[in-house]
């Protein structure tokens, strides 16, 4: 077993991992240990801590030296153990259950039994051959692992590129959607602006028509008024005859005196009326506008002749 451990260590395996392999294969030999190491690459190179159970310590302290005459390694009848496992389907021998399980996995054989036949240890030549096979298998496994890593990296790169392309496509689609949305909004704004301008233009045209209609109506009214005035001017003026004259006289020192006279009454009657009202001092009468002072010759004229009909305002002045 020491030679097997040295051989595995010489191949580049750590001593701790080799010991773990020997322990796992029950020291079945070089080949099972190599197979176990290759089948368990995840096992660390850290050595295992040896823990002694308390009961073992107690048993060791209480143990007494054996006084029997049994030789070291001697077994009793019935304590024989199997030295190997045999496949009843193909009659191949295996050092331990690990090799038998691997054989069953590859071949599908299920009929195994214990065998008392020991497997011959490998010769130096066989060990060299096994070592070469192991190195070749390790190289193949390493190459396969590297190839698998390359394929995994390629696949990861493909996935990354595909994801990047999908993100780019999604971004471009989103940008195109936003651009289309902006163009549609701008188009709607232009249409609304066009409609608004059309409404304003229509309103301006309507206002022009209404103003033109108003000007035309005013023109027609003005023309009608002018025609009416022309007709009225063409007709002879009929002077209205008044039968009475309302005369208002303003005298100094008293309020206005108003009295209605007959249109054919003379101016002297107004003088007589004023004298009857207490105004006996000599005085004159005159119109306000245009200014005209009546003389003694005017006293015999009628109010109609003096244009004091239908009403007039006279001013009394003392002489």
PDB file of C-alpha atoms in Angstrom:
ATOM      1  CA  UNK A   1       0.000   0.000   0.000  1.00  0.00           C
ATOM      2  CA  UNK A   2       2.922   2.329   0.726  1.00  0.00           C
ATOM      3  CA  UNK A   3       4.155   1.859  -2.847  1.00  0.00           C
ATOM      4  CA  UNK A   4       0.673   2.707  -4.176  1.00  0.00           C
ATOM      5  CA  UNK A   5       0.533   5.889  -2.064  1.00  0.00           C
ATOM      6  CA  UNK A   6       4.004   6.913  -3.242  1.00  0.00           C
ATOM      7  CA  UNK A   7       3.011   6.219  -6.843  1.00  0.00           C
ATOM      8  CA  UNK A   8      -0.122   8.391  -6.596  1.00  0.00           C
ATOM      9  CA  UNK A   9       1.789  11.170  -4.846  1.00  0.00           C
ATOM     10  CA  UNK A  10       4.437  10.950  -7.538  1.00  0.00           C
ATOM     11  CA  UNK A  11       1.691  11.424 -10.131  1.00  0.00           C
ATOM     12  CA  UNK A  12       0.904  14.832  -8.617  1.00  0.00           C
ATOM     13  CA  UNK A  13      -1.943  14.022  -6.206  1.00  0.00           C
ATOM     14  CA  UNK A  14      -1.750  15.427  -2.698  1.00  0.00           C
ATOM     15  CA  UNK A  15      -0.970  13.037   0.125  1.00  0.00           C
ATOM     16  CA  UNK A  16      -4.180  13.982   1.926  1.00  0.00           C
ATOM     17  CA  UNK A  17      -6.326  13.204  -1.134  1.00  0.00           C
ATOM     18  CA  UNK A  18      -4.469   9.921  -1.711  1.00  0.00           C
ATOM     19  CA  UNK A  19      -5.098   8.897   1.902  1.00  0.00           C
ATOM     20  CA  UNK A  20      -8.764   9.758   1.514  1.00  0.00           C
ATOM     21  CA  UNK A  21      -8.907   7.638  -1.639  1.00  0.00           C
ATOM     22  CA  UNK A  22      -7.245   4.700   0.107  1.00  0.00           C
ATOM     23  CA  UNK A  23      -9.651   5.036   3.015  1.00  0.00           C
ATOM     24  CA  UNK A  24     -12.679   5.240   0.731  1.00  0.00           C
ATOM     25  CA  UNK A  25     -11.578   2.124  -1.218  1.00  0.00           C
ATOM     26  CA  UNK A  26     -10.527   0.199   1.899  1.00  0.00           C
ATOM     27  CA  UNK A  27      -6.938   0.136   0.586  1.00  0.00           C
ATOM     28  CA  UNK A  28      -8.018  -2.003  -2.362  1.00  0.00           C
ATOM     29  CA  UNK A  29      -5.020  -0.960  -4.429  1.00  0.00           C
ATOM     30  CA  UNK A  30      -3.706   1.543  -6.928  1.00  0.00           C
ATOM     31  CA  UNK A  31      -6.424   1.229  -9.579  1.00  0.00           C
ATOM     32  CA  UNK A  32      -9.470   1.711  -7.245  1.00  0.00           C
ATOM     33  CA  UNK A  33      -7.725   4.656  -5.574  1.00  0.00           C
ATOM     34  CA  UNK A  34      -7.015   6.274  -8.945  1.00  0.00           C
ATOM     35  CA  UNK A  35     -10.616   5.677 -10.060  1.00  0.00           C
ATOM     36  CA  UNK A  36     -11.952   7.176  -6.848  1.00  0.00           C
ATOM     37  CA  UNK A  37      -9.751  10.301  -7.180  1.00  0.00           C
ATOM     38  CA  UNK A  38     -10.861  10.834 -10.772  1.00  0.00           C
ATOM     39  CA  UNK A  39     -14.499  10.300  -9.816  1.00  0.00           C
ATOM     40  CA  UNK A  40     -14.324  12.797  -6.901  1.00  0.00           C
ATOM     41  CA  UNK A  41     -12.474  15.932  -8.120  1.00  0.00           C
ATOM     42  CA  UNK A  42     -14.360  18.042  -5.608  1.00  0.00           C
ATOM     43  CA  UNK A  43     -12.592  16.482  -2.608  1.00  0.00           C
ATOM     44  CA  UNK A  44     -10.236  19.009  -1.002  1.00  0.00           C
ATOM     45  CA  UNK A  45      -6.529  18.489  -0.394  1.00  0.00           C
ATOM     46  CA  UNK A  46      -6.834  19.366   3.296  1.00  0.00           C
ATOM     47  CA  UNK A  47      -5.973  16.479   5.645  1.00  0.00           C
ATOM     48  CA  UNK A  48      -8.713  15.063   7.827  1.00  0.00           C
ATOM     49  CA  UNK A  49      -8.533  15.633  11.577  1.00  0.00           C
ATOM     50  CA  UNK A  50      -8.337  12.441  13.532  1.00  0.00           C
ATOM     51  CA  UNK A  51     -10.963  12.436  16.265  1.00  0.00           C
ATOM     52  CA  UNK A  52     -10.755   9.780  18.931  1.00  0.00           C
ATOM     53  CA  UNK A  53     -14.178   8.920  20.407  1.00  0.00           C
ATOM     54  CA  UNK A  54     -14.439   9.325  24.215  1.00  0.00           C
ATOM     55  CA  UNK A  55     -15.511   5.741  24.602  1.00  0.00           C
ATOM     56  CA  UNK A  56     -12.385   4.684  22.792  1.00  0.00           C
ATOM     57  CA  UNK A  57     -10.306   6.727  25.198  1.00  0.00           C
ATOM     58  CA  UNK A  58     -12.080   5.141  28.128  1.00  0.00           C
ATOM     59  CA  UNK A  59     -11.681   1.736  26.697  1.00  0.00           C
ATOM     60  CA  UNK A  60      -8.007   2.378  26.106  1.00  0.00           C
ATOM     61  CA  UNK A  61      -7.457   3.499  29.709  1.00  0.00           C
ATOM     62  CA  UNK A  62      -9.252   0.523  31.148  1.00  0.00           C
ATOM     63  CA  UNK A  63      -7.825  -1.980  28.753  1.00  0.00           C
ATOM     64  CA  UNK A  64      -5.523  -4.613  30.076  1.00  0.00           C
ATOM     65  CA  UNK A  65      -2.819  -6.280  28.113  1.00  0.00           C
ATOM     66  CA  UNK A  66      -4.079  -9.341  26.306  1.00  0.00           C
ATOM     67  CA  UNK A  67      -2.777 -12.522  27.675  1.00  0.00           C
ATOM     68  CA  UNK A  68      -4.192 -14.675  24.914  1.00  0.00           C
ATOM     69  CA  UNK A  69      -1.966 -16.643  22.606  1.00  0.00           C
ATOM     70  CA  UNK A  70      -3.760 -15.340  19.447  1.00  0.00           C
ATOM     71  CA  UNK A  71      -1.421 -14.166  16.728  1.00  0.00           C
ATOM     72  CA  UNK A  72      -1.821 -10.761  15.137  1.00  0.00           C
ATOM     73  CA  UNK A  73      -4.192 -10.909  12.170  1.00  0.00           C
ATOM     74  CA  UNK A  74      -5.540 -14.331  13.096  1.00  0.00           C
ATOM     75  CA  UNK A  75      -9.299 -14.784  12.606  1.00  0.00           C
ATOM     76  CA  UNK A  76     -11.681 -17.343  13.947  1.00  0.00           C
ATOM     77  CA  UNK A  77     -13.793 -19.722  11.976  1.00  0.00           C
ATOM     78  CA  UNK A  78     -16.719 -17.867  10.363  1.00  0.00           C
ATOM     79  CA  UNK A  79     -14.902 -14.517  10.320  1.00  0.00           C
ATOM     80  CA  UNK A  80     -13.657 -14.923   6.771  1.00  0.00           C
ATOM     81  CA  UNK A  81     -14.297 -11.842   4.613  1.00  0.00           C
ATOM     82  CA  UNK A  82     -14.642 -11.505   0.893  1.00  0.00           C
ATOM     83  CA  UNK A  83     -11.455 -10.552  -0.864  1.00  0.00           C
ATOM     84  CA  UNK A  84     -13.264  -9.353  -4.024  1.00  0.00           C
ATOM     85  CA  UNK A  85     -16.597  -9.047  -5.787  1.00  0.00           C
ATOM     86  CA  UNK A  86     -17.469 -11.085  -8.867  1.00  0.00           C
ATOM     87  CA  UNK A  87     -19.938 -10.202 -11.632  1.00  0.00           C
ATOM     88  CA  UNK A  88     -21.996 -13.331 -12.304  1.00  0.00           C
ATOM     89  CA  UNK A  89     -22.955 -11.934 -15.726  1.00  0.00           C
ATOM     90  CA  UNK A  90     -19.415 -11.624 -17.111  1.00  0.00           C
ATOM     91  CA  UNK A  91     -17.269 -13.256 -14.351  1.00  0.00           C
ATOM     92  CA  UNK A  92     -15.122 -10.145 -13.867  1.00  0.00           C
ATOM     93  CA  UNK A  93     -13.541  -9.575 -10.438  1.00  0.00           C
ATOM     94  CA  UNK A  94     -13.561  -6.205  -8.614  1.00  0.00           C
ATOM     95  CA  UNK A  95     -11.575  -5.237  -5.516  1.00  0.00           C
ATOM     96  CA  UNK A  96     -14.435  -3.288  -3.872  1.00  0.00           C
ATOM     97  CA  UNK A  97     -18.011  -2.117  -4.259  1.00  0.00           C
ATOM     98  CA  UNK A  98     -16.907   1.116  -5.969  1.00  0.00           C
ATOM     99  CA  UNK A  99     -15.485  -0.770  -8.915  1.00  0.00           C
ATOM    100  CA  UNK A 100     -18.530  -3.047  -9.051  1.00  0.00           C
ATOM    101  CA  UNK A 101     -20.879  -0.033  -9.070  1.00  0.00           C
ATOM    102  CA  UNK A 102     -18.908   1.595 -11.860  1.00  0.00           C
ATOM    103  CA  UNK A 103     -19.016  -1.657 -13.855  1.00  0.00           C
ATOM    104  CA  UNK A 104     -22.781  -1.872 -13.321  1.00  0.00           C
ATOM    105  CA  UNK A 105     -23.165   1.704 -14.543  1.00  0.00           C
ATOM    106  CA  UNK A 106     -21.246   1.063 -17.753  1.00  0.00           C
ATOM    107  CA  UNK A 107     -22.581  -2.432 -18.573  1.00  0.00           C
ATOM    108  CA  UNK A 108     -25.963  -2.623 -16.872  1.00  0.00           C
ATOM    109  CA  UNK A 109     -24.996  -5.867 -15.087  1.00  0.00           C
ATOM    110  CA  UNK A 110     -26.746  -6.361 -11.762  1.00  0.00           C
ATOM    111  CA  UNK A 111     -25.703  -9.853 -10.537  1.00  0.00           C
ATOM    112  CA  UNK A 112     -22.740  -9.528  -8.173  1.00  0.00           C
ATOM    113  CA  UNK A 113     -21.509 -11.887  -5.452  1.00  0.00           C
ATOM    114  CA  UNK A 114     -18.691 -12.113  -2.871  1.00  0.00           C
ATOM    115  CA  UNK A 115     -15.588 -13.962  -3.953  1.00  0.00           C
ATOM    116  CA  UNK A 116     -12.863 -15.394  -1.795  1.00  0.00           C
ATOM    117  CA  UNK A 117     -10.455 -15.182  -4.696  1.00  0.00           C
ATOM    118  CA  UNK A 118      -7.924 -12.430  -4.226  1.00  0.00           C
ATOM    119  CA  UNK A 119      -7.012 -10.184  -7.081  1.00  0.00           C
ATOM    120  CA  UNK A 120      -3.344 -10.434  -7.851  1.00  0.00           C
ATOM    121  CA  UNK A 121      -1.393  -7.277  -7.111  1.00  0.00           C
ATOM    122  CA  UNK A 122      -0.149  -5.360 -10.078  1.00  0.00           C
ATOM    123  CA  UNK A 123       3.403  -5.896 -11.237  1.00  0.00           C
ATOM    124  CA  UNK A 124       5.713  -2.976 -11.856  1.00  0.00           C
ATOM    125  CA  UNK A 125       5.086  -3.302 -15.574  1.00  0.00           C
ATOM    126  CA  UNK A 126       1.311  -3.365 -15.048  1.00  0.00           C
ATOM    127  CA  UNK A 127       1.576  -0.386 -12.720  1.00  0.00           C
ATOM    128  CA  UNK A 128       3.457   1.539 -15.435  1.00  0.00           C
ATOM    129  CA  UNK A 129       0.758   0.625 -17.942  1.00  0.00           C
ATOM    130  CA  UNK A 130      -2.001   1.621 -15.501  1.00  0.00           C
ATOM    131  CA  UNK A 131      -0.160   4.841 -14.764  1.00  0.00           C
ATOM    132  CA  UNK A 132       0.088   5.620 -18.465  1.00  0.00           C
ATOM    133  CA  UNK A 133      -3.602   4.827 -18.863  1.00  0.00           C
ATOM    134  CA  UNK A 134      -4.393   7.043 -15.883  1.00  0.00           C
ATOM    135  CA  UNK A 135      -2.354   9.906 -17.298  1.00  0.00           C
ATOM    136  CA  UNK A 136      -4.003   9.478 -20.678  1.00  0.00           C
ATOM    137  CA  UNK A 137      -7.432   9.468 -19.044  1.00  0.00           C
ATOM    138  CA  UNK A 138      -6.505  12.514 -16.990  1.00  0.00           C
ATOM    139  CA  UNK A 139      -5.264  14.293 -20.117  1.00  0.00           C
ATOM    140  CA  UNK A 140      -8.430  13.318 -21.977  1.00  0.00           C
ATOM    141  CA  UNK A 141     -10.589  14.448 -19.093  1.00  0.00           C
ATOM    142  CA  UNK A 142      -8.699  17.714 -18.841  1.00  0.00           C
ATOM    143  CA  UNK A 143      -9.023  18.262 -22.592  1.00  0.00           C
ATOM    144  CA  UNK A 144     -12.707  17.377 -22.458  1.00  0.00           C
ATOM    145  CA  UNK A 145     -13.168  19.723 -19.524  1.00  0.00           C
ATOM    146  CA  UNK A 146     -11.323  22.515 -21.339  1.00  0.00           C
ATOM    147  CA  UNK A 147     -13.355  21.832 -24.484  1.00  0.00           C
ATOM    148  CA  UNK A 148     -16.528  21.901 -22.408  1.00  0.00           C
ATOM    149  CA  UNK A 149     -15.443  25.167 -20.838  1.00  0.00           C
ATOM    150  CA  UNK A 150     -14.787  26.578 -24.312  1.00  0.00           C
ATOM    151  CA  UNK A 151     -18.225  25.413 -25.444  1.00  0.00           C
ATOM    152  CA  UNK A 152     -19.775  26.849 -22.281  1.00  0.00           C
ATOM    153  CA  UNK A 153     -18.039  30.184 -22.906  1.00  0.00           C
ATOM    154  CA  UNK A 154     -19.203  30.146 -26.519  1.00  0.00           C
ATOM    155  CA  UNK A 155     -22.737  29.352 -25.409  1.00  0.00           C
ATOM    156  CA  UNK A 156     -22.582  32.063 -22.746  1.00  0.00           C
ATOM    157  CA  UNK A 157     -21.294  34.515 -25.351  1.00  0.00           C
ATOM    158  CA  UNK A 158     -24.106  33.527 -27.699  1.00  0.00           C
ATOM    159  CA  UNK A 159     -26.633  33.998 -24.909  1.00  0.00           C
ATOM    160  CA  UNK A 160     -25.045  37.343 -23.987  1.00  0.00           C
ATOM    161  CA  UNK A 161     -25.037  38.523 -27.597  1.00  0.00           C
ATOM    162  CA  UNK A 162     -28.593  37.327 -28.081  1.00  0.00           C
ATOM    163  CA  UNK A 163     -29.673  39.096 -24.909  1.00  0.00           C
ATOM    164  CA  UNK A 164     -27.819  42.228 -26.018  1.00  0.00           C
ATOM    165  CA  UNK A 165     -29.446  42.023 -29.445  1.00  0.00           C
ATOM    166  CA  UNK A 166     -32.849  41.568 -27.839  1.00  0.00           C
ATOM    167  CA  UNK A 167     -32.227  44.573 -25.596  1.00  0.00           C
ATOM    168  CA  UNK A 168     -31.078  46.599 -28.610  1.00  0.00           C
ATOM    169  CA  UNK A 169     -34.101  45.508 -30.636  1.00  0.00           C
ATOM    170  CA  UNK A 170     -36.418  46.306 -27.733  1.00  0.00           C
ATOM    171  CA  UNK A 171     -34.772  49.718 -27.337  1.00  0.00           C
ATOM    172  CA  UNK A 172     -35.045  50.428 -31.063  1.00  0.00           C
ATOM    173  CA  UNK A 173     -38.670  49.278 -31.045  1.00  0.00           C
ATOM    174  CA  UNK A 174     -39.383  51.543 -28.064  1.00  0.00           C
ATOM    175  CA  UNK A 175     -37.646  54.479 -29.755  1.00  0.00           C
ATOM    176  CA  UNK A 176     -39.580  53.817 -32.974  1.00  0.00           C
ATOM    177  CA  UNK A 177     -42.808  53.650 -30.969  1.00  0.00           C
ATOM    178  CA  UNK A 178     -42.010  56.903 -29.162  1.00  0.00           C
ATOM    179  CA  UNK A 179     -41.077  58.563 -32.470  1.00  0.00           C
ATOM    180  CA  UNK A 180     -44.324  57.390 -34.072  1.00  0.00           C
ATOM    181  CA  UNK A 181     -46.236  58.641 -31.047  1.00  0.00           C
ATOM    182  CA  UNK A 182     -44.495  62.046 -31.305  1.00  0.00           C
ATOM    183  CA  UNK A 183     -45.191  62.231 -35.055  1.00  0.00           C
ATOM    184  CA  UNK A 184     -48.851  61.312 -34.520  1.00  0.00           C
ATOM    185  CA  UNK A 185     -49.152  63.962 -31.808  1.00  0.00           C
ATOM    186  CA  UNK A 186     -47.500  66.561 -34.058  1.00  0.00           C
ATOM    187  CA  UNK A 187     -49.839  65.581 -36.887  1.00  0.00           C
ATOM    188  CA  UNK A 188     -52.873  65.950 -34.607  1.00  0.00           C
ATOM    189  CA  UNK A 189     -51.591  69.346 -33.431  1.00  0.00           C
ATOM    190  CA  UNK A 190     -51.207  70.486 -37.060  1.00  0.00           C
ATOM    191  CA  UNK A 191     -54.713  69.268 -37.882  1.00  0.00           C
ATOM    192  CA  UNK A 192     -56.134  71.047 -34.821  1.00  0.00           C
ATOM    193  CA  UNK A 193     -54.193  74.200 -35.741  1.00  0.00           C
ATOM    194  CA  UNK A 194     -55.516  73.971 -39.297  1.00  0.00           C
ATOM    195  CA  UNK A 195     -59.089  73.579 -38.016  1.00  0.00           C
ATOM    196  CA  UNK A 196     -58.621  76.527 -35.633  1.00  0.00           C
ATOM    197  CA  UNK A 197     -57.239  78.710 -38.445  1.00  0.00           C
ATOM    198  CA  UNK A 198     -60.139  77.713 -40.669  1.00  0.00           C
ATOM    199  CA  UNK A 199     -62.591  78.669 -37.904  1.00  0.00           C
ATOM    200  CA  UNK A 200     -60.869  82.034 -37.393  1.00  0.00           C
ATOM    201  CA  UNK A 201     -60.853  82.683 -41.134  1.00  0.00           C
ATOM    202  CA  UNK A 202     -64.534  81.772 -41.371  1.00  0.00           C
ATOM    203  CA  UNK A 203     -65.292  84.071 -38.423  1.00  0.00           C
ATOM    204  CA  UNK A 204     -63.367  86.915 -40.083  1.00  0.00           C
ATOM    205  CA  UNK A 205     -65.267  86.379 -43.330  1.00  0.00           C
ATOM    206  CA  UNK A 206     -68.545  86.299 -41.395  1.00  0.00           C
ATOM    207  CA  UNK A 207     -67.603  89.520 -39.591  1.00  0.00           C
ATOM    208  CA  UNK A 208     -66.739  91.131 -42.954  1.00  0.00           C
ATOM    209  CA  UNK A 209     -70.074  90.078 -44.389  1.00  0.00           C
ATOM    210  CA  UNK A 210     -71.937  91.378 -41.324  1.00  0.00           C
ATOM    211  CA  UNK A 211     -70.076  94.714 -41.453  1.00  0.00           C
ATOM    212  CA  UNK A 212     -70.733  94.971 -45.186  1.00  0.00           C
ATOM    213  CA  UNK A 213     -74.404  94.177 -44.591  1.00  0.00           C
ATOM    214  CA  UNK A 214     -74.571  96.824 -41.867  1.00  0.00           C
ATOM    215  CA  UNK A 215     -72.881  99.390 -44.112  1.00  0.00           C
ATOM    216  CA  UNK A 216     -75.269  98.508 -46.923  1.00  0.00           C
ATOM    217  CA  UNK A 217     -78.267  98.768 -44.581  1.00  0.00           C
ATOM    218  CA  UNK A 218     -77.010 102.115 -43.223  1.00  0.00           C
ATOM    219  CA  UNK A 219     -76.425 103.293 -46.787  1.00  0.00           C
ATOM    220  CA  UNK A 220     -79.920 102.280 -47.767  1.00  0.00           C
ATOM    221  CA  UNK A 221     -81.376 104.022 -44.679  1.00  0.00           C
ATOM    222  CA  UNK A 222     -79.350 107.133 -45.460  1.00  0.00           C
ATOM    223  CA  UNK A 223     -80.485 107.034 -49.060  1.00  0.00           C
ATOM    224  CA  UNK A 224     -84.078 106.560 -47.927  1.00  0.00           C
ATOM    225  CA  UNK A 225     -83.750 109.495 -45.525  1.00  0.00           C
ATOM    226  CA  UNK A 226     -82.167 111.606 -48.232  1.00  0.00           C
ATOM    227  CA  UNK A 227     -84.930 110.683 -50.614  1.00  0.00           C
ATOM    228  CA  UNK A 228     -87.516 111.491 -47.973  1.00  0.00           C
ATOM    229  CA  UNK A 229     -85.855 114.826 -47.255  1.00  0.00           C
ATOM    230  CA  UNK A 230     -85.674 115.566 -50.955  1.00  0.00           C
ATOM    231  CA  UNK A 231     -89.362 114.717 -51.343  1.00  0.00           C
ATOM    232  CA  UNK A 232     -90.192 116.839 -48.322  1.00  0.00           C
ATOM    233  CA  UNK A 233     -88.097 119.693 -49.672  1.00  0.00           C
ATOM    234  CA  UNK A 234     -89.789 119.409 -53.041  1.00  0.00           C
ATOM    235  CA  UNK A 235     -93.240 119.739 -51.464  1.00  0.00           C
ATOM    236  CA  UNK A 236     -94.465 123.340 -50.745  1.00  0.00           C
ATOM    237  CA  UNK A 237     -94.209 124.402 -47.129  1.00  0.00           C
ATOM    238  CA  UNK A 238     -97.587 124.937 -45.517  1.00  0.00           C
ATOM    239  CA  UNK A 239     -97.402 127.586 -42.890  1.00  0.00           C
ATOM    240  CA  UNK A 240     -99.419 126.754 -39.842  1.00  0.00           C
ATOM    241  CA  UNK A 241    -101.787 129.325 -38.609  1.00  0.00           C
ATOM    242  CA  UNK A 242    -101.763 130.122 -34.881  1.00  0.00           C
ATOM    243  CA  UNK A 243    -104.651 131.890 -33.143  1.00  0.00           C
ATOM    244  CA  UNK A 244    -102.854 132.704 -29.919  1.00  0.00           C
ATOM    245  CA  UNK A 245     -99.528 134.071 -28.792  1.00  0.00           C
ATOM    246  CA  UNK A 246     -97.950 133.206 -25.473  1.00  0.00           C
ATOM    247  CA  UNK A 247     -95.889 136.161 -24.345  1.00  0.00           C
ATOM    248  CA  UNK A 248     -93.420 136.147 -21.440  1.00  0.00           C
ATOM    249  CA  UNK A 249     -92.194 139.523 -20.186  1.00  0.00           C
ATOM    250  CA  UNK A 250     -89.255 140.077 -17.902  1.00  0.00           C
ATOM    251  CA  UNK A 251     -89.336 143.316 -15.924  1.00  0.00           C
ATOM    252  CA  UNK A 252     -86.665 144.616 -13.564  1.00  0.00           C
ATOM    253  CA  UNK A 253     -87.460 144.164  -9.878  1.00  0.00           C
ATOM    254  CA  UNK A 254     -90.164 141.545 -10.428  1.00  0.00           C
ATOM    255  CA  UNK A 255     -90.599 138.030 -11.690  1.00  0.00           C
ATOM    256  CA  UNK A 256     -91.477 137.147 -15.288  1.00  0.00           C
ATOM    257  CA  UNK A 257     -95.037 137.939 -16.397  1.00  0.00           C
ATOM    258  CA  UNK A 258     -96.653 135.429 -18.751  1.00  0.00           C
ATOM    259  CA  UNK A 259     -99.936 135.949 -20.536  1.00  0.00           C
ATOM    260  CA  UNK A 260    -101.696 134.561 -23.640  1.00  0.00           C
ATOM    261  CA  UNK A 261    -103.008 137.064 -26.194  1.00  0.00           C
ATOM    262  CA  UNK A 262    -104.973 136.734 -29.405  1.00  0.00           C
ATOM    263  CA  UNK A 263    -102.720 136.355 -32.424  1.00  0.00           C
ATOM    264  CA  UNK A 264    -104.415 139.353 -34.033  1.00  0.00           C
ATOM    265  CA  UNK A 265    -104.042 141.558 -30.906  1.00  0.00           C
ATOM    266  CA  UNK A 266    -101.878 144.631 -31.255  1.00  0.00           C
ATOM    267  CA  UNK A 267     -98.742 145.432 -29.353  1.00  0.00           C
ATOM    268  CA  UNK A 268    -100.590 148.241 -27.592  1.00  0.00           C
ATOM    269  CA  UNK A 269    -102.739 145.616 -25.873  1.00  0.00           C
ATOM    270  CA  UNK A 270     -99.608 144.163 -24.272  1.00  0.00           C
ATOM    271  CA  UNK A 271     -98.718 147.694 -23.026  1.00  0.00           C
ATOM    272  CA  UNK A 272    -102.246 148.086 -21.646  1.00  0.00           C
ATOM    273  CA  UNK A 273    -102.044 144.709 -19.909  1.00  0.00           C
ATOM    274  CA  UNK A 274     -98.747 145.624 -18.284  1.00  0.00           C
ATOM    275  CA  UNK A 275    -100.114 148.921 -17.085  1.00  0.00           C
ATOM    276  CA  UNK A 276    -103.061 147.046 -15.593  1.00  0.00           C
ATOM    277  CA  UNK A 277    -100.527 144.971 -13.689  1.00  0.00           C
ATOM    278  CA  UNK A 278     -99.131 148.125 -12.052  1.00  0.00           C
ATOM    279  CA  UNK A 279     -96.344 148.985 -14.475  1.00  0.00           C
ATOM    280  CA  UNK A 280     -97.316 152.651 -15.186  1.00  0.00           C
ATOM    281  CA  UNK A 281     -93.943 154.250 -15.695  1.00  0.00           C
ATOM    282  CA  UNK A 282     -92.934 154.883 -19.289  1.00  0.00           C
ATOM    283  CA  UNK A 283     -91.140 151.766 -20.582  1.00  0.00           C
ATOM    284  CA  UNK A 284     -90.202 150.012 -23.799  1.00  0.00           C
ATOM    285  CA  UNK A 285     -90.465 146.408 -24.969  1.00  0.00           C
ATOM    286  CA  UNK A 286     -87.841 144.529 -26.979  1.00  0.00           C
ATOM    287  CA  UNK A 287     -87.127 140.988 -28.142  1.00  0.00           C
ATOM    288  CA  UNK A 288     -84.182 139.003 -26.733  1.00  0.00           C
ATOM    289  CA  UNK A 289     -82.751 137.511 -29.922  1.00  0.00           C
ATOM    290  CA  UNK A 290     -82.403 138.945 -32.374  1.00  0.00           C
ATOM    291  CA  UNK A 291     -82.478 142.157 -30.358  1.00  0.00           C
ATOM    292  CA  UNK A 292     -85.222 144.555 -31.491  1.00  0.00           C
ATOM    293  CA  UNK A 293     -86.839 147.384 -29.534  1.00  0.00           C
ATOM    294  CA  UNK A 294     -90.373 148.159 -30.558  1.00  0.00           C
ATOM    295  CA  UNK A 295     -91.232 151.800 -31.309  1.00  0.00           C
ATOM    296  CA  UNK A 296     -94.496 153.676 -30.976  1.00  0.00           C
ATOM    297  CA  UNK A 297     -95.219 152.927 -34.621  1.00  0.00           C
ATOM    298  CA  UNK A 298     -95.162 149.163 -33.852  1.00  0.00           C
ATOM    299  CA  UNK A 299     -97.892 149.413 -31.194  1.00  0.00           C
ATOM    300  CA  UNK A 300    -100.644 149.348 -33.820  1.00  0.00           C
ATOM    301  CA  UNK A 301     -99.266 146.223 -35.484  1.00  0.00           C
ATOM    302  CA  UNK A 302    -100.617 142.761 -34.636  1.00  0.00           C
ATOM    303  CA  UNK A 303     -98.593 140.188 -32.791  1.00  0.00           C
ATOM    304  CA  UNK A 304     -98.709 138.021 -35.918  1.00  0.00           C
ATOM    305  CA  UNK A 305     -97.166 140.827 -37.972  1.00  0.00           C
ATOM    306  CA  UNK A 306     -94.425 141.326 -35.396  1.00  0.00           C
ATOM    307  CA  UNK A 307     -93.609 137.554 -35.519  1.00  0.00           C
ATOM    308  CA  UNK A 308     -94.491 137.108 -31.871  1.00  0.00           C
ATOM    309  CA  UNK A 309     -96.732 134.096 -32.623  1.00  0.00           C
ATOM    310  CA  UNK A 310     -96.993 131.444 -31.307  1.00  0.00           C
ATOM    311  CA  UNK A 311     -94.740 132.514 -28.436  1.00  0.00           C
ATOM    312  CA  UNK A 312     -92.198 135.152 -27.628  1.00  0.00           C
ATOM    313  CA  UNK A 313     -90.065 136.480 -24.817  1.00  0.00           C
ATOM    314  CA  UNK A 314     -89.978 140.250 -24.320  1.00  0.00           C
ATOM    315  CA  UNK A 315     -87.826 142.432 -22.081  1.00  0.00           C
ATOM    316  CA  UNK A 316     -89.299 145.504 -20.370  1.00  0.00           C
ATOM    317  CA  UNK A 317     -87.007 148.512 -19.876  1.00  0.00           C
ATOM    318  CA  UNK A 318     -87.952 151.732 -18.076  1.00  0.00           C
ATOM    319  CA  UNK A 319     -87.314 154.995 -19.897  1.00  0.00           C
TER     320      UNK A 319
END
